[in-house]
Amino acid sequence: MKRLIWLFPALLVLCVSNAKAQGTPKVEFSGGYSYLDANLNGTKFHLMGGGVSATENLNNWFGGRVEFNAYTGTDAGTSVSAQTITYGPVFSYRRFDRITPFAHVQVGVQHGSVGYLGISQSAFKFAVAPGGGFDLAPNRNVVLRLDAEYLVTRFLQLTQENVVGSVGIVYRFGKK
């Protein structure tokens, strides 16, 4: 009987914790470090940089995100840079209090400088970047975001299958 008496407070605590997890921010702004593992038919090189993003949450599981990243590094001794700007839907699973897993599919463009993947002049090319990650929330307004993307582009009539990893800080505003 004593175990049944403790069951009610335990369920109440779990429900309150779950209700807090249902709070959805209206807008999220993020900035942080980004790493691009560029791959052209087995030839790989690494670029480092940063990125910023803005997300508008339309409800507790769906929103839209615009993202800009800039990278720099060297390829065969040549200084190169690349930038991406993408937009797309974000699907979040806001069931937990401190962690929010998400998935996204973003489309946009990538700009490569002279020398990027061996190109002779800078160019803008179509890019698609499906990915996902999770937000770790030490409090309600500031969050640590870990994100990975599979960035697909096409330079020199060849498809590049690149991997992008990012870590950043998210600032949340408003309530849905």
mmCIF file of C-alpha atoms in Angstrom:
data_model
loop_
_atom_site.group_PDB
_atom_site.id
_atom_site.type_symbol
_atom_site.label_atom_id
_atom_site.label_comp_id
_atom_site.label_asym_id
_atom_site.label_seq_id
_atom_site.Cartn_x
_atom_site.Cartn_y
_atom_site.Cartn_z
ATOM 1 C CA MET A 1 0.000 0.000 0.000
ATOM 2 C CA LYS A 2 2.875 2.405 0.791
ATOM 3 C CA ARG A 3 4.234 1.872 -2.720
ATOM 4 C CA LEU A 4 0.892 2.895 -4.211
ATOM 5 C CA ILE A 5 0.869 6.049 -2.080
ATOM 6 C CA TRP A 6 4.242 7.085 -3.580
ATOM 7 C CA LEU A 7 3.039 6.318 -7.103
ATOM 8 C CA PHE A 8 0.756 9.394 -7.230
ATOM 9 C CA PRO A 9 3.482 11.985 -6.356
ATOM 10 C CA ALA A 10 5.902 10.279 -8.751
ATOM 11 C CA LEU A 11 3.394 10.501 -11.619
ATOM 12 C CA LEU A 12 2.672 14.121 -10.742
ATOM 13 C CA VAL A 13 6.382 15.015 -10.884
ATOM 14 C CA LEU A 14 6.758 13.259 -14.246
ATOM 15 C CA CYS A 15 3.743 15.094 -15.667
ATOM 16 C CA VAL A 16 5.026 18.489 -14.480
ATOM 17 C CA SER A 17 8.458 17.756 -15.968
ATOM 18 C CA ASN A 18 6.819 16.727 -19.257
ATOM 19 C CA ALA A 19 4.603 19.841 -19.276
ATOM 20 C CA LYS A 20 7.697 22.069 -18.950
ATOM 21 C CA ALA A 21 9.222 20.305 -21.954
ATOM 22 C CA GLN A 22 6.230 21.334 -24.082
ATOM 23 C CA GLY A 23 7.280 25.036 -24.055
ATOM 24 C CA THR A 24 8.252 25.997 -27.605
ATOM 25 C CA PRO A 25 10.295 29.122 -28.392
ATOM 26 C CA LYS A 26 8.932 31.357 -31.144
ATOM 27 C CA VAL A 27 12.349 32.246 -32.621
ATOM 28 C CA GLU A 28 15.858 30.815 -32.204
ATOM 29 C CA PHE A 29 19.132 32.515 -33.230
ATOM 30 C CA SER A 30 22.310 30.442 -33.384
ATOM 31 C CA GLY A 31 25.993 31.026 -34.032
ATOM 32 C CA GLY A 32 29.077 28.863 -33.753
ATOM 33 C CA TYR A 33 31.983 26.872 -35.171
ATOM 34 C CA SER A 34 31.571 24.805 -38.340
ATOM 35 C CA TYR A 35 33.831 22.207 -39.995
ATOM 36 C CA LEU A 36 33.557 21.128 -43.659
ATOM 37 C CA ASP A 37 35.118 17.857 -44.843
ATOM 38 C CA ALA A 38 35.165 18.477 -48.605
ATOM 39 C CA ASN A 39 35.253 15.430 -50.871
ATOM 40 C CA LEU A 40 35.793 15.392 -54.639
ATOM 41 C CA ASN A 41 35.967 11.823 -55.981
ATOM 42 C CA GLY A 42 38.146 10.631 -53.105
ATOM 43 C CA THR A 43 40.263 13.795 -52.890
ATOM 44 C CA LYS A 44 39.570 15.278 -49.471
ATOM 45 C CA PHE A 45 40.504 18.480 -47.711
ATOM 46 C CA HIS A 46 39.242 20.248 -44.629
ATOM 47 C CA LEU A 47 37.859 23.742 -44.172
ATOM 48 C CA MET A 48 37.002 25.469 -40.903
ATOM 49 C CA GLY A 49 34.781 28.439 -40.234
ATOM 50 C CA GLY A 50 31.575 29.506 -38.632
ATOM 51 C CA GLY A 51 27.906 29.912 -39.207
ATOM 52 C CA VAL A 52 24.748 31.668 -38.097
ATOM 53 C CA SER A 53 21.123 30.607 -38.361
ATOM 54 C CA ALA A 54 17.624 31.815 -37.529
ATOM 55 C CA THR A 55 14.709 29.464 -36.911
ATOM 56 C CA GLU A 56 11.031 30.343 -36.660
ATOM 57 C CA ASN A 57 8.989 27.618 -34.940
ATOM 58 C CA LEU A 58 5.449 27.470 -36.310
ATOM 59 C CA ASN A 59 4.368 24.904 -33.709
ATOM 60 C CA ASN A 60 6.074 22.543 -31.249
ATOM 61 C CA TRP A 61 7.429 20.198 -33.944
ATOM 62 C CA PHE A 62 7.752 22.198 -37.213
ATOM 63 C CA GLY A 63 9.635 25.340 -38.217
ATOM 64 C CA GLY A 64 11.767 26.955 -40.912
ATOM 65 C CA ARG A 65 15.492 27.698 -40.714
ATOM 66 C CA VAL A 66 17.766 29.955 -42.759
ATOM 67 C CA GLU A 67 21.486 29.301 -42.334
ATOM 68 C CA PHE A 68 24.717 30.937 -43.532
ATOM 69 C CA ASN A 69 28.162 29.316 -43.193
ATOM 70 C CA ALA A 70 31.616 30.508 -44.272
ATOM 71 C CA TYR A 71 34.706 28.281 -44.460
ATOM 72 C CA THR A 72 38.383 28.781 -45.237
ATOM 73 C CA GLY A 73 41.396 26.499 -45.580
ATOM 74 C CA THR A 74 43.993 25.208 -48.018
ATOM 75 C CA ASP A 75 43.810 22.687 -50.863
ATOM 76 C CA ALA A 76 47.177 21.562 -52.294
ATOM 77 C CA GLY A 77 48.808 24.715 -50.912
ATOM 78 C CA THR A 78 46.150 27.048 -52.361
ATOM 79 C CA SER A 79 44.083 29.164 -49.972
ATOM 80 C CA VAL A 80 40.408 28.484 -50.658
ATOM 81 C CA SER A 81 37.076 29.513 -49.206
ATOM 82 C CA ALA A 82 33.475 28.416 -49.482
ATOM 83 C CA GLN A 83 30.177 29.857 -48.296
ATOM 84 C CA THR A 84 26.728 28.305 -48.104
ATOM 85 C CA ILE A 85 23.303 29.838 -47.655
ATOM 86 C CA THR A 86 20.410 27.427 -47.239
ATOM 87 C CA TYR A 87 16.794 27.367 -46.119
ATOM 88 C CA GLY A 88 14.416 24.567 -45.244
ATOM 89 C CA PRO A 89 12.053 22.899 -42.797
ATOM 90 C CA VAL A 90 13.115 21.738 -39.326
ATOM 91 C CA PHE A 91 11.342 18.909 -37.516
ATOM 92 C CA SER A 92 11.851 18.896 -33.723
ATOM 93 C CA TYR A 93 10.935 16.340 -31.094
ATOM 94 C CA ARG A 94 10.229 18.399 -27.959
ATOM 95 C CA ARG A 95 9.343 15.583 -25.593
ATOM 96 C CA PHE A 96 12.224 16.010 -23.148
ATOM 97 C CA ASP A 97 13.068 18.858 -20.775
ATOM 98 C CA ARG A 98 16.799 19.256 -21.490
ATOM 99 C CA ILE A 99 17.354 17.730 -24.943
ATOM 100 C CA THR A 100 15.594 18.405 -28.251
ATOM 101 C CA PRO A 101 16.521 16.170 -31.208
ATOM 102 C CA PHE A 102 15.823 17.624 -34.661
ATOM 103 C CA ALA A 103 16.132 16.839 -38.363
ATOM 104 C CA HIS A 104 16.202 19.216 -41.318
ATOM 105 C CA VAL A 105 16.442 19.305 -45.106
ATOM 106 C CA GLN A 106 17.846 22.590 -46.382
ATOM 107 C CA VAL A 107 18.373 23.707 -49.969
ATOM 108 C CA GLY A 108 20.267 26.707 -51.290
ATOM 109 C CA VAL A 109 23.602 27.596 -52.866
ATOM 110 C CA GLN A 110 27.278 27.122 -52.191
ATOM 111 C CA HIS A 111 29.875 29.615 -53.395
ATOM 112 C CA GLY A 112 33.389 28.326 -54.011
ATOM 113 C CA SER A 113 36.414 30.599 -54.456
ATOM 114 C CA VAL A 114 39.066 30.167 -57.145
ATOM 115 C CA GLY A 115 40.914 26.943 -56.342
ATOM 116 C CA TYR A 116 38.036 25.367 -54.383
ATOM 117 C CA LEU A 117 37.873 21.776 -55.681
ATOM 118 C CA GLY A 118 40.182 22.911 -58.488
ATOM 119 C CA ILE A 119 37.797 25.430 -60.086
ATOM 120 C CA SER A 120 39.400 28.198 -62.155
ATOM 121 C CA GLN A 121 36.876 30.914 -61.323
ATOM 122 C CA SER A 122 34.574 31.437 -58.360
ATOM 123 C CA ALA A 123 31.079 30.057 -58.811
ATOM 124 C CA PHE A 124 27.690 29.615 -57.154
ATOM 125 C CA LYS A 125 26.198 26.116 -57.340
ATOM 126 C CA PHE A 126 23.015 24.466 -56.071
ATOM 127 C CA ALA A 127 23.379 22.736 -52.681
ATOM 128 C CA VAL A 128 21.198 20.432 -50.606
ATOM 129 C CA ALA A 129 21.989 19.697 -46.965
ATOM 130 C CA PRO A 130 19.920 17.105 -45.098
ATOM 131 C CA GLY A 131 20.995 16.623 -41.509
ATOM 132 C CA GLY A 132 20.115 16.559 -37.875
ATOM 133 C CA GLY A 133 21.327 17.013 -34.366
ATOM 134 C CA PHE A 134 20.172 17.960 -30.933
ATOM 135 C CA ASP A 135 19.956 20.918 -28.594
ATOM 136 C CA LEU A 136 21.173 20.556 -25.002
ATOM 137 C CA ALA A 137 19.427 23.066 -22.748
ATOM 138 C CA PRO A 138 21.083 24.057 -19.448
ATOM 139 C CA ASN A 139 18.300 26.679 -19.154
ATOM 140 C CA ARG A 140 15.300 27.861 -21.179
ATOM 141 C CA ASN A 141 16.928 30.695 -23.133
ATOM 142 C CA VAL A 142 20.490 29.545 -23.901
ATOM 143 C CA VAL A 143 21.126 26.172 -25.546
ATOM 144 C CA LEU A 144 24.142 24.227 -26.858
ATOM 145 C CA ARG A 145 23.500 22.909 -30.403
ATOM 146 C CA LEU A 146 25.304 19.973 -32.042
ATOM 147 C CA ASP A 147 24.512 19.527 -35.744
ATOM 148 C CA ALA A 148 25.712 17.352 -38.652
ATOM 149 C CA GLU A 149 24.858 17.690 -42.340
ATOM 150 C CA TYR A 150 25.472 15.799 -45.551
ATOM 151 C CA LEU A 151 26.163 18.680 -47.978
ATOM 152 C CA VAL A 152 25.781 17.711 -51.646
ATOM 153 C CA THR A 153 26.985 20.120 -54.365
ATOM 154 C CA ARG A 154 28.080 19.888 -57.999
ATOM 155 C CA PHE A 155 31.254 21.615 -59.210
ATOM 156 C CA LEU A 156 33.238 20.712 -62.380
ATOM 157 C CA GLN A 157 30.351 18.519 -63.593
ATOM 158 C CA LEU A 158 31.055 16.225 -60.617
ATOM 159 C CA THR A 159 28.964 15.644 -57.510
ATOM 160 C CA GLN A 160 30.650 16.433 -54.187
ATOM 161 C CA GLU A 161 29.453 14.597 -51.101
ATOM 162 C CA ASN A 162 30.678 16.670 -48.171
ATOM 163 C CA VAL A 163 30.204 16.270 -44.427
ATOM 164 C CA VAL A 164 29.619 19.286 -42.183
ATOM 165 C CA GLY A 165 29.784 19.299 -38.398
ATOM 166 C CA SER A 166 28.791 22.283 -36.252
ATOM 167 C CA VAL A 167 28.665 23.237 -32.600
ATOM 168 C CA GLY A 168 27.136 26.493 -31.408
ATOM 169 C CA ILE A 169 25.093 28.493 -28.964
ATOM 170 C CA VAL A 170 21.363 29.086 -29.493
ATOM 171 C CA TYR A 171 19.409 32.002 -28.027
ATOM 172 C CA ARG A 172 15.665 31.422 -27.747
ATOM 173 C CA PHE A 173 13.051 34.198 -27.761
ATOM 174 C CA GLY A 174 9.291 34.258 -27.235
ATOM 175 C CA LYS A 175 6.822 31.473 -26.641
ATOM 176 C CA LYS A 176 4.490 29.576 -28.950
#
